[in-house]
Amino acid sequence: MTSTACFMIVSRNDIPIYEAEVGTAPKKEEAAHQHQFILHAALDVVQDLAWTTSAMFLKSVDRFNDLVVSVYVTAVSHTRLMLLHDSRNDDGIKSFFQEVHELYIKILLNPLYLPGSRVTSSHFDTKVRGLARRYL
Amino acid sequence: MTHLLAQFQSIKISCDRLVIAVKDVSDLWPVVSEKVEERAPFKRAILNNKTRHQVTVDNLPAEFLLTTDSRIKSRVPQDQLFFCFQEPYATVVLVTCEDLDEFKTILKPRLKLILQNEEEWFVVFVSKAKSDHGSKMERKVYGRLEVDFNSRRRERCCKFDLHESEATFWDDFELKIMECIRNTLDRRIQFYEDEIRKLNEQRLTPVWSFCNFFILKESLAFMLEMAQLHEDSLREYDELELCYMETVKNADKEREFGGLDHGDDESAILNRNNKQLTQIVLDTSFRQFEFQQYLFACQAKLLFNLHRPFDVASRGFSFIVSFSEALALHESNLPFCMREVWVLTSCLRLINATAEHFRDGQVAPDIEREYYRIRGELYCLSRVKFMRLAYLIGYGSNIERSPVNSALLSMLPWPKPAVLPSLPSDASSEVLAKEKAILEVTPRSKHFGIQRKPLPLGPLSLLFDAYNINVENSADTSKLAEVYVAAEHALRATISDPGLWKSLSSLEELETKNLELSKGAADSYYHAWWKRHGVVFDGEIASVYFKHKNYEQAANSYEKVCALYSGEGWQDLLADVLPNLAECQKILNDKPGYLTSCVRLLSLDKKLFSTKERQAFQSELVHLAHSEMADPVPLDVSSLITYSGHSGPPVELCDGDPGSLTVTLWSEFPDDITLESLSLTLTATSNADERVKAIKTNGVTILNTGRNTIALSLPPQKPGSYVLGVLTGQIGHLRFRSHGFSRGGPADSDDFSLDKPTRPILKVFKPRSLVDLSAAVSSALLMNKPQWVGIVIKPLNYSLKGAHLHIDTGPGLRIEESRAIEIEKLVDNDNNNSSKPSNVPTECSQINLTNGSIKLPDWASSITTILWIPVCAISDGLPKGTSAGVISTQRPSIANGLRTLSLKLEFGVSHNQILKRTIPVHFTDPFHVSTRVTDQGSDGSLFLQVILQSQVKASLTIHDVWLDLQDGFSHAGRGDGRPTSGMFPLVVPPASKSGILFGISLGTITNEDEEIVVHGDTIINIKYEICGDRNLGSHTPISLKPEGPEDGDVTPVLTFKSGLVLQRPVQEPLLAVAFLPLPSNGLTVGQLVTFRWRLERLTNFDSKNELLYEVNANPKNWMIAGRKRGHAPLSSKQGARIEISIMCVPLAAGHVRPPKLNLPSVNWANVCCNPAGPHLVCVLPPPLSSSFCIPA
């Protein structure tokens, strides 16, 4: 499993609607802040890249030293699943994204969920962390 | 071949354009040189590139050199074909001759000798002759020259006439030169290519030397560059680089890396002449540090020549990144922080050089964007390196601990020198100064007393680990100072650029440079549309401005940052910057801005700030709100105060009703907050434009943190559904508003159609009748007697709680205020339970009338009740009886008994609903009396039948009846005025008739009696009882006395009086009046008609010979012609007759009363009418006037 990984879902309005530190490395207070900063800046790159390819999975769109940003852009709602990671397991990351995407679609199907608002489901959180352990 | 490098270097420096050799055979150069040299550079040349494609080259530089010139003579021997690029590309032979013999004998052999080894040459024959003869001779010589030197394939001669037109010559001249250059170039390219191919074939053999390859390749590249074939030249350099990377760099592990010379810290990536080739190559080893920079510099130059600064930047950036990695590998051998300095200077060089060449709009927009992006990256990279250097020499505490700095500095690898710099022995004073400086620096505390663990700038395992220093420990400050001073000394040794060192020498310089780099980065990223990157540097710019106390610009920049972060909802990042913005605003006294910032801080996710900090935000806000503000702006607190209606169905109100609306408010303030006022608008769903007036709370509201329930009183609203609109209010002097979006939800997500259907909170129904008031009975009540009139009050699904009923009587009606008004539940008689009488026990209460109104009891608020009001209708006139069998027009009209009760019911929550109703109530006398003379005796006695018709729906019992006769009549029989037979009590059922017979006789009238007439009319007195149900109509009159025990059962005996008209029969007819018949064709409007009466004197009752008459007619119906009044001559004899006729014109059609003849001098009782005149005559409408009906 990857030691450092920060997973984030960014709605089409660029608002982060879910975030989780899923790495095995001990949590540092400042790390989350820096990771947010890196992922936010990576949106600039994604915005340019997303329209050049029809693929949903954009691997290594941005690098920060040995941290890499991989992004999965959903087709319809243009929601971005972003992962800052230090592992090189592209297949695992892709599977992770695909499964999280499915989970996210289930969230969207919930009539009580307002699309574009924060995902607060603890079930979702547990599942995402489980997937991270499995794939990353 | 290494020895050739020095030579190669010198050749490259001296030779920068194509050389054209000039063989001046006849000493003509001084004459023509000026004009020939003017031709260079050649404006347009067509050359073949390496792939044998024609390429047009503009402004091809060239140089004309005499073959005697040292620069040509000194060139290396022919065997060194490597450097053939420097050889002349064409040879121009200048000759002149006027003598054909001389040409044949001297010039021609000489030329042949000269040109025997040349391949690309041509002869220019210069004609100098001024005379015709001379020119003729020259022409002959030139002709000969052409014959001798031109071949079939190629013309090699041209003639230059000094005194004639030159234009054609120069074209010819250039054409020939180009041909030569092209041929030479092709040949030489071919040569180099062959050589290179040969070398390439040997590449895997041990004899292969990169140096040879390099010389050949670069010579070719250099030649192509001279020929302005930059593309081809660039390709050569690219291949050269590739070959270097593939072969040398990896093969030669032990080679010297380079970069140890003084000044190597300064990047040479754009300066290819920075070092001699001999310096770059040592013992056949190409030093990577120098050589890669050299190659890049060559490429960059070509790219600039090709006007491709973008490529320079993009290649440069990746070169810097990859080269930086190479430097990292050799870091231990390089001077302290060499890599950082080199990257820093490289980036700056690249930025400056590309900026010089780059012009906006010259390239495609996406290239332009990409260029700016790379420029941003370069700025960013150089900034990181600069900050890092600053950090190393002790400016760390002055560096803003922002996420960008922290991420860039702490997460990227730091220099790891093999040997840490040691402190020079003489630096103790510097250490002291540094230590002092370290101790002086107080970390900048955040506004609002926000406590944050500062973000790290350097990895903890840096220098300090090596020196075993704990940064946190203040005891190690002196050690820290030593480290800084040592690093400073080492760095000073590394950095050769005085400008850069100056930037690091003081804090002011450092900040200036930082500002410059940050600005450059921000601008570039903005140009590249990378706003998120750009805005990060705006934050850095702002922090520098803030330190420089340039608060205005700092606020502007912070504003930009906050706008982006809050727009995209990245709260963690926003939480970092927003306090800074707030601080600027506070310093600038920008109260509205500061307030907004406080609100934004409060509305950020709660976990981002501690409760204490949030309380600080709130106290600032409240403090400001209560202070005087010049120009207070409404504050949007949508994120802090949210509201919603109560759950469940909407409040339902009837039209015009006020109500109360319960609203739930959530306060996100950390403490209770006092709102000076609070109001809420309601918006009608049917009509969005119509915004109803805001509803307000009274007085001060204190909102607790979390959920608050507030009741708002609601004035009457128009019918419709309403949703909650905007919440507004005041905190101190400050107006605020909240549009009520819930927290966390997207504010502007139009694409998901997220508009939750807003739930109506209030429904106001259309106006409907809420209550009905009606009279309880339809039949008439007794006139002049206290009666109960029933009013049915029927609420229609609406509570009448607290309702007031105002009762007002119309004329002729009086409320008996001595009796209380009764109210009882109305028993539904519509059901079939008719077996049960209506006297089932019901709720009943008594109410006293106060000021004309009563208050309905609460038990009656929602059921149908009946209200019994004691009233008495007053009628002054004596009812008149009528003659039976006569259709009397004088029968009392029904309107005479009509009285009205005006009711005004005020009900609803605040008596806002008003129902006004005027209820007619009929009153009547108990009997209608009519009389008939049943028979008449010859003695003047009469049987008078009095017919009593009951007019009420009640049982009447007559106990006694007697007559008070008018004058002229007397009672027969007993004389007590009683009926002839006593059968009392006589029960008269409702609506039935009964007759009573009286015997009376005619009396005489004396003239004396007339003066004391008491009884003008006969009066019938009836004593009766009435027994009826007030629910049905007339009933026993209300006892107005205080109720005694005996009053319960006793029905009071009432007296009813009615006037009767008794006419004495005509006893002594004096005159007979006969109405003569009218014409049989009827009466028509507008046609004259004559009414005629015949008068006959029956007795000679007076002695007058004339009779006064008058004709009365309604002037509306009749126009009378002639005298209406006058004396008709009538003899006083019995039997005298006269006819009175009068002409009339009927004016109105219909049945009208005819004119009537009156005789004022005769008592009408003594007049006998036979035949009597008609009551009504029929008048026909006028005939149609044909003049209006003829069609045109």
PDB file of C-alpha atoms in Angstrom, chain B residues 411-586:
ATOM      1  CA  MET B 411       8.475  18.509  -0.114  1.00  0.00           C
ATOM      2  CA  LEU B 412      11.138  18.922  -2.774  1.00  0.00           C
ATOM      3  CA  PRO B 413      14.628  17.519  -2.204  1.00  0.00           C
ATOM      4  CA  TRP B 414      17.094  19.760  -0.479  1.00  0.00           C
ATOM      5  CA  PRO B 415      20.792  19.983  -1.233  1.00  0.00           C
ATOM      6  CA  LYS B 416      22.774  17.285   0.460  1.00  0.00           C
ATOM      7  CA  PRO B 417      26.376  18.360   0.363  1.00  0.00           C
ATOM      8  CA  ALA B 418      28.890  15.714   1.238  1.00  0.00           C
ATOM      9  CA  VAL B 419      30.651  18.007   3.585  1.00  0.00           C
ATOM     10  CA  LEU B 420      28.713  20.602   5.393  1.00  0.00           C
ATOM     11  CA  PRO B 421      30.250  24.029   5.269  1.00  0.00           C
ATOM     12  CA  SER B 422      32.243  24.795   8.301  1.00  0.00           C
ATOM     13  CA  LEU B 423      32.414  28.050  10.126  1.00  0.00           C
ATOM     14  CA  PRO B 424      35.351  30.251   9.208  1.00  0.00           C
ATOM     15  CA  SER B 425      37.510  31.088  12.119  1.00  0.00           C
ATOM     16  CA  ASP B 426      37.106  34.832  11.868  1.00  0.00           C
ATOM     17  CA  ALA B 427      33.332  34.860  11.756  1.00  0.00           C
ATOM     18  CA  SER B 428      32.492  35.085  15.423  1.00  0.00           C
ATOM     19  CA  SER B 429      31.197  38.629  15.112  1.00  0.00           C
ATOM     20  CA  GLU B 430      28.946  37.567  12.266  1.00  0.00           C
ATOM     21  CA  VAL B 431      27.659  34.722  14.360  1.00  0.00           C
ATOM     22  CA  LEU B 432      26.787  37.132  17.139  1.00  0.00           C
ATOM     23  CA  ALA B 433      24.991  39.429  14.763  1.00  0.00           C
ATOM     24  CA  LYS B 434      23.085  36.547  13.246  1.00  0.00           C
ATOM     25  CA  GLU B 435      22.179  35.226  16.627  1.00  0.00           C
ATOM     26  CA  LYS B 436      20.865  38.600  17.583  1.00  0.00           C
ATOM     27  CA  ALA B 437      18.869  38.734  14.414  1.00  0.00           C
ATOM     28  CA  ILE B 438      17.398  35.319  15.075  1.00  0.00           C
ATOM     29  CA  LEU B 439      16.364  36.280  18.554  1.00  0.00           C
ATOM     30  CA  GLU B 440      14.908  39.541  17.376  1.00  0.00           C
ATOM     31  CA  VAL B 441      12.572  37.916  14.929  1.00  0.00           C
ATOM     32  CA  THR B 442       9.248  37.360  16.500  1.00  0.00           C
ATOM     33  CA  PRO B 443       7.042  35.117  14.552  1.00  0.00           C
ATOM     34  CA  ARG B 444       4.230  37.086  13.029  1.00  0.00           C
ATOM     35  CA  SER B 445       1.137  36.277  14.973  1.00  0.00           C
ATOM     36  CA  LYS B 446      -2.015  35.827  13.021  1.00  0.00           C
ATOM     37  CA  HIS B 447      -4.866  38.189  13.404  1.00  0.00           C
ATOM     38  CA  PHE B 448      -7.745  37.240  15.709  1.00  0.00           C
ATOM     39  CA  GLY B 449      -5.191  35.415  17.837  1.00  0.00           C
ATOM     40  CA  ILE B 450      -5.319  32.416  15.565  1.00  0.00           C
ATOM     41  CA  GLN B 451      -2.944  29.761  16.752  1.00  0.00           C
ATOM     42  CA  ARG B 452      -1.555  27.476  14.105  1.00  0.00           C
ATOM     43  CA  LYS B 453       1.365  25.229  14.008  1.00  0.00           C
ATOM     44  CA  PRO B 454       3.495  26.907  11.383  1.00  0.00           C
ATOM     45  CA  LEU B 455       3.908  24.916   8.216  1.00  0.00           C
ATOM     46  CA  PRO B 456       7.404  23.563   7.757  1.00  0.00           C
ATOM     47  CA  LEU B 457       9.698  25.087   5.187  1.00  0.00           C
ATOM     48  CA  GLY B 458      12.588  22.724   5.248  1.00  0.00           C
ATOM     49  CA  PRO B 459      12.628  19.030   5.909  1.00  0.00           C
ATOM     50  CA  LEU B 460      13.740  18.410   9.419  1.00  0.00           C
ATOM     51  CA  SER B 461      16.478  16.117   8.235  1.00  0.00           C
ATOM     52  CA  LEU B 462      18.350  18.966   6.601  1.00  0.00           C
ATOM     53  CA  LEU B 463      21.416  20.622   7.870  1.00  0.00           C
ATOM     54  CA  PHE B 464      20.186  20.627  11.356  1.00  0.00           C
ATOM     55  CA  ASP B 465      20.201  16.900  11.689  1.00  0.00           C
ATOM     56  CA  ALA B 466      23.802  16.872  10.610  1.00  0.00           C
ATOM     57  CA  TYR B 467      24.697  19.469  13.174  1.00  0.00           C
ATOM     58  CA  ASN B 468      22.481  17.831  15.741  1.00  0.00           C
ATOM     59  CA  ILE B 469      20.450  20.898  16.269  1.00  0.00           C
ATOM     60  CA  ASN B 470      16.952  20.986  17.537  1.00  0.00           C
ATOM     61  CA  VAL B 471      15.341  23.928  15.836  1.00  0.00           C
ATOM     62  CA  GLU B 472      12.722  24.266  18.479  1.00  0.00           C
ATOM     63  CA  ASN B 473      15.232  24.515  21.246  1.00  0.00           C
ATOM     64  CA  SER B 474      16.197  28.079  21.937  1.00  0.00           C
ATOM     65  CA  ALA B 475      19.441  26.987  23.546  1.00  0.00           C
ATOM     66  CA  ASP B 476      20.620  25.967  20.154  1.00  0.00           C
ATOM     67  CA  THR B 477      20.181  29.419  18.723  1.00  0.00           C
ATOM     68  CA  SER B 478      23.864  30.161  18.759  1.00  0.00           C
ATOM     69  CA  LYS B 479      24.563  26.892  17.038  1.00  0.00           C
ATOM     70  CA  LEU B 480      21.937  27.733  14.518  1.00  0.00           C
ATOM     71  CA  ALA B 481      23.552  31.083  13.921  1.00  0.00           C
ATOM     72  CA  GLU B 482      26.811  29.343  13.311  1.00  0.00           C
ATOM     73  CA  VAL B 483      25.217  27.075  10.752  1.00  0.00           C
ATOM     74  CA  TYR B 484      23.730  30.034   8.987  1.00  0.00           C
ATOM     75  CA  VAL B 485      26.952  31.955   8.951  1.00  0.00           C
ATOM     76  CA  ALA B 486      28.848  28.931   7.673  1.00  0.00           C
ATOM     77  CA  ALA B 487      26.297  28.440   4.912  1.00  0.00           C
ATOM     78  CA  GLU B 488      26.489  32.108   4.050  1.00  0.00           C
ATOM     79  CA  HIS B 489      30.202  31.946   3.668  1.00  0.00           C
ATOM     80  CA  ALA B 490      30.017  28.830   1.570  1.00  0.00           C
ATOM     81  CA  LEU B 491      27.347  30.319  -0.613  1.00  0.00           C
ATOM     82  CA  ARG B 492      29.297  33.492  -1.132  1.00  0.00           C
ATOM     83  CA  ALA B 493      32.074  31.332  -2.466  1.00  0.00           C
ATOM     84  CA  THR B 494      29.700  29.588  -4.822  1.00  0.00           C
ATOM     85  CA  ILE B 495      27.788  32.534  -6.218  1.00  0.00           C
ATOM     86  CA  SER B 496      29.720  34.464  -8.793  1.00  0.00           C
ATOM     87  CA  ASP B 497      26.934  36.751  -9.904  1.00  0.00           C
ATOM     88  CA  PRO B 498      27.184  39.901  -7.763  1.00  0.00           C
ATOM     89  CA  GLY B 499      23.589  40.758  -8.573  1.00  0.00           C
ATOM     90  CA  LEU B 500      22.334  37.507  -7.142  1.00  0.00           C
ATOM     91  CA  TRP B 501      24.494  37.808  -4.085  1.00  0.00           C
ATOM     92  CA  LYS B 502      23.196  41.295  -3.544  1.00  0.00           C
ATOM     93  CA  SER B 503      19.670  39.950  -3.586  1.00  0.00           C
ATOM     94  CA  LEU B 504      20.606  37.606  -0.773  1.00  0.00           C
ATOM     95  CA  SER B 505      22.585  40.116   1.189  1.00  0.00           C
ATOM     96  CA  SER B 506      19.822  41.850   3.045  1.00  0.00           C
ATOM     97  CA  LEU B 507      16.230  41.281   3.940  1.00  0.00           C
ATOM     98  CA  GLU B 508      15.024  44.211   1.829  1.00  0.00           C
ATOM     99  CA  GLU B 509      16.830  42.950  -1.251  1.00  0.00           C
ATOM    100  CA  LEU B 510      15.540  39.500  -0.585  1.00  0.00           C
ATOM    101  CA  GLU B 511      11.980  40.663  -0.453  1.00  0.00           C
ATOM    102  CA  THR B 512      12.380  42.759  -3.566  1.00  0.00           C
ATOM    103  CA  LYS B 513      13.645  39.781  -5.464  1.00  0.00           C
ATOM    104  CA  ASN B 514      10.960  37.558  -4.025  1.00  0.00           C
ATOM    105  CA  LEU B 515       8.338  40.056  -5.097  1.00  0.00           C
ATOM    106  CA  GLU B 516       9.783  40.220  -8.583  1.00  0.00           C
ATOM    107  CA  LEU B 517       9.764  36.462  -8.968  1.00  0.00           C
ATOM    108  CA  SER B 518       6.329  36.047  -7.476  1.00  0.00           C
ATOM    109  CA  LYS B 519       4.909  38.717  -9.714  1.00  0.00           C
ATOM    110  CA  GLY B 520       6.497  37.117 -12.728  1.00  0.00           C
ATOM    111  CA  ALA B 521       5.083  33.741 -11.795  1.00  0.00           C
ATOM    112  CA  ALA B 522       1.610  35.090 -11.114  1.00  0.00           C
ATOM    113  CA  ASP B 523       1.491  37.083 -14.342  1.00  0.00           C
ATOM    114  CA  SER B 524       2.717  34.192 -16.407  1.00  0.00           C
ATOM    115  CA  TYR B 525       0.269  31.739 -14.914  1.00  0.00           C
ATOM    116  CA  TYR B 526      -2.580  34.154 -15.434  1.00  0.00           C
ATOM    117  CA  HIS B 527      -1.580  34.508 -19.067  1.00  0.00           C
ATOM    118  CA  ALA B 528      -1.602  30.736 -19.300  1.00  0.00           C
ATOM    119  CA  TRP B 529      -5.085  30.663 -17.773  1.00  0.00           C
ATOM    120  CA  TRP B 530      -3.763  28.731 -14.836  1.00  0.00           C
ATOM    121  CA  LYS B 531      -5.584  30.853 -12.358  1.00  0.00           C
ATOM    122  CA  ARG B 532      -5.087  28.478  -9.478  1.00  0.00           C
ATOM    123  CA  HIS B 533      -1.353  28.568  -9.864  1.00  0.00           C
ATOM    124  CA  GLY B 534      -1.426  32.294 -10.424  1.00  0.00           C
ATOM    125  CA  VAL B 535      -3.480  33.057  -7.410  1.00  0.00           C
ATOM    126  CA  VAL B 536      -1.068  31.223  -5.157  1.00  0.00           C
ATOM    127  CA  PHE B 537       1.597  33.718  -6.049  1.00  0.00           C
ATOM    128  CA  ASP B 538      -0.798  36.559  -5.526  1.00  0.00           C
ATOM    129  CA  GLY B 539      -0.919  35.379  -1.969  1.00  0.00           C
ATOM    130  CA  GLU B 540       2.851  35.550  -1.784  1.00  0.00           C
ATOM    131  CA  ILE B 541       2.895  39.003  -3.328  1.00  0.00           C
ATOM    132  CA  ALA B 542       0.339  40.083  -0.799  1.00  0.00           C
ATOM    133  CA  SER B 543       2.418  38.846   2.093  1.00  0.00           C
ATOM    134  CA  VAL B 544       5.408  40.837   0.889  1.00  0.00           C
ATOM    135  CA  TYR B 545       3.291  43.935   0.446  1.00  0.00           C
ATOM    136  CA  PHE B 546       1.974  43.365   3.906  1.00  0.00           C
ATOM    137  CA  LYS B 547       5.455  43.281   5.339  1.00  0.00           C
ATOM    138  CA  HIS B 548       6.213  46.482   3.472  1.00  0.00           C
ATOM    139  CA  LYS B 549       3.101  47.975   5.023  1.00  0.00           C
ATOM    140  CA  ASN B 550       1.596  48.454   1.616  1.00  0.00           C
ATOM    141  CA  TYR B 551      -1.727  47.301   2.938  1.00  0.00           C
ATOM    142  CA  GLU B 552      -3.840  48.455   0.071  1.00  0.00           C
ATOM    143  CA  GLN B 553      -2.098  46.327  -2.491  1.00  0.00           C
ATOM    144  CA  ALA B 554      -1.808  43.485  -0.039  1.00  0.00           C
ATOM    145  CA  ALA B 555      -5.562  43.579   0.460  1.00  0.00           C
ATOM    146  CA  ASN B 556      -6.145  43.585  -3.278  1.00  0.00           C
ATOM    147  CA  SER B 557      -3.987  40.551  -3.777  1.00  0.00           C
ATOM    148  CA  TYR B 558      -5.426  38.696  -0.813  1.00  0.00           C
ATOM    149  CA  GLU B 559      -8.850  39.504  -2.151  1.00  0.00           C
ATOM    150  CA  LYS B 560      -8.036  37.711  -5.378  1.00  0.00           C
ATOM    151  CA  VAL B 561      -6.824  34.654  -3.540  1.00  0.00           C
ATOM    152  CA  CYS B 562      -9.816  34.516  -1.275  1.00  0.00           C
ATOM    153  CA  ALA B 563     -12.190  35.001  -4.168  1.00  0.00           C
ATOM    154  CA  LEU B 564     -10.828  31.962  -5.947  1.00  0.00           C
ATOM    155  CA  TYR B 565     -10.668  29.723  -2.917  1.00  0.00           C
ATOM    156  CA  SER B 566     -14.082  30.636  -1.688  1.00  0.00           C
ATOM    157  CA  GLY B 567     -15.525  30.426  -5.191  1.00  0.00           C
ATOM    158  CA  GLU B 568     -14.270  26.909  -5.504  1.00  0.00           C
ATOM    159  CA  GLY B 569     -15.030  26.061  -1.937  1.00  0.00           C
ATOM    160  CA  TRP B 570     -11.559  25.016  -0.851  1.00  0.00           C
ATOM    161  CA  GLN B 571     -12.095  25.980   2.706  1.00  0.00           C
ATOM    162  CA  ASP B 572      -8.866  24.700   4.159  1.00  0.00           C
ATOM    163  CA  LEU B 573      -6.885  26.898   1.851  1.00  0.00           C
ATOM    164  CA  LEU B 574      -9.237  29.805   2.360  1.00  0.00           C
ATOM    165  CA  ALA B 575      -8.912  29.518   6.102  1.00  0.00           C
ATOM    166  CA  ASP B 576      -5.233  30.149   5.702  1.00  0.00           C
ATOM    167  CA  VAL B 577      -5.520  33.389   3.757  1.00  0.00           C
ATOM    168  CA  LEU B 578      -8.711  34.945   4.947  1.00  0.00           C
ATOM    169  CA  PRO B 579      -7.390  36.096   8.350  1.00  0.00           C
ATOM    170  CA  ASN B 580      -4.623  37.938   6.531  1.00  0.00           C
ATOM    171  CA  LEU B 581      -7.099  39.697   4.304  1.00  0.00           C
ATOM    172  CA  ALA B 582      -9.153  40.592   7.340  1.00  0.00           C
ATOM    173  CA  GLU B 583      -6.112  42.047   9.035  1.00  0.00           C
ATOM    174  CA  CYS B 584      -5.338  44.236   6.021  1.00  0.00           C
ATOM    175  CA  GLN B 585      -8.899  45.398   5.908  1.00  0.00           C
ATOM    176  CA  LYS B 586      -8.829  46.222   9.560  1.00  0.00           C
TER     177      LYS B 586
END
